[in-house]
Amino acid sequence: KFTEFTRHRRSYALPTPSLCSIPLITPNMTSTTIKFTPSRLHFLHRTFLLLLLLLLLSLSPVHPLKYHINIHSSAASIGRESWNSVLRPADATFSKYDFVHLLEDAGCAVSGTGWTAVHLSMEEFNTSSFVSSSPIDPINSPPRFDSPNPIAIVPCYVKAHSFGEFIFDNSWADAAESNGIQYYPKLLSAIPFTPAMSRKVMIRPGVSAQEESAIRKDVAEYLKLLAKNNNLSSVHMNFASDEEIEDLVAPHTPRNLLQQTFKPPPDAYCRRSSLQWHFTNKASCGNKFTDFDHYLSSFRSKRRISIKRERRIVR
């Protein structure tokens, strides 16, 4: 029941389609055939598929569970040492623990004023201290880890209004209300009352650029899940760094969101640009002002007298 054919004076054996057999060609080019029962062929088929799956997994990138995100109800629950461990020398003073803690401890950025803290800390995953398997913790749940060396910290607040942000989205809130959409509460990543550009996903020094980008994208997805699971209308990140904007926003997002041809994908981050004036310490001669009196010397006498009078009234 084999079909024999001759090519270049060498004999090969080909099985007919109705037979379960595999032809083997020996080095001396003589034909040898090994036959299998259907059950044995079934076993080899499953084994082949398993080996193929293992090969594909080895070729594809694997992302093990390395980090865990905790939610904190205040900066004090993270602590000064842990918070400042993710800062870099170039970070603004407003990003430091003392400033954020001062705003919360003084009652400026608290739930009573519409700023409910939900700070995030990303820490290395530790199965020995794992408590809950919930993918998203409720807002008021206690943290599950207490690592003194977080990988990243993200200052976040649940906002009941848009005051103190210096990003005026009242028109968005009005548009949402006119269409029956509840705009507040919303989830905001920002430093309260601080219109200064800075890192919002503060990643500790020593992390590679590729891993930093992956962490920012993971945090962005986590914020969307946090908003969805807690009935928050949207996620906002104010005065973010250029690297964060590049990793978060949808590709080819126009600067003008009113552009009719732009249709972002569902749940995508969109970039909104605004104008901000920056004052730099630079005298007319090119040198920096050494003190306030040096700065006043650049004005005319009438203006200097007026400024000094105003400062005396304030004092």
mmCIF file of C-alpha atoms in Angstrom, residues 35 41 53 57 101 154 158 170 182 186 211 216 224:
data_model
loop_
_atom_site.group_PDB
_atom_site.id
_atom_site.type_symbol
_atom_site.label_atom_id
_atom_site.label_comp_id
_atom_site.label_asym_id
_atom_site.label_seq_id
_atom_site.Cartn_x
_atom_site.Cartn_y
_atom_site.Cartn_z
ATOM 1 C CA LYS A 35 4.062 3.016 11.508
ATOM 2 C CA LEU A 41 -0.160 9.610 16.846
ATOM 3 C CA LEU A 53 3.482 26.671 22.614
ATOM 4 C CA LEU A 57 6.291 31.750 24.880
ATOM 5 C CA HIS A 101 2.279 67.016 53.856
ATOM 6 C CA VAL A 154 2.054 59.228 42.315
ATOM 7 C CA VAL A 158 -10.342 62.653 44.205
ATOM 8 C CA ASN A 170 -15.224 74.498 33.993
ATOM 9 C CA GLN A 182 -21.780 63.762 36.213
ATOM 10 C CA LYS A 186 -12.943 63.112 39.193
ATOM 11 C CA GLU A 211 11.375 50.388 32.568
ATOM 12 C CA ARG A 216 4.264 55.137 33.558
ATOM 13 C CA LYS A 224 -8.291 54.343 34.623
#
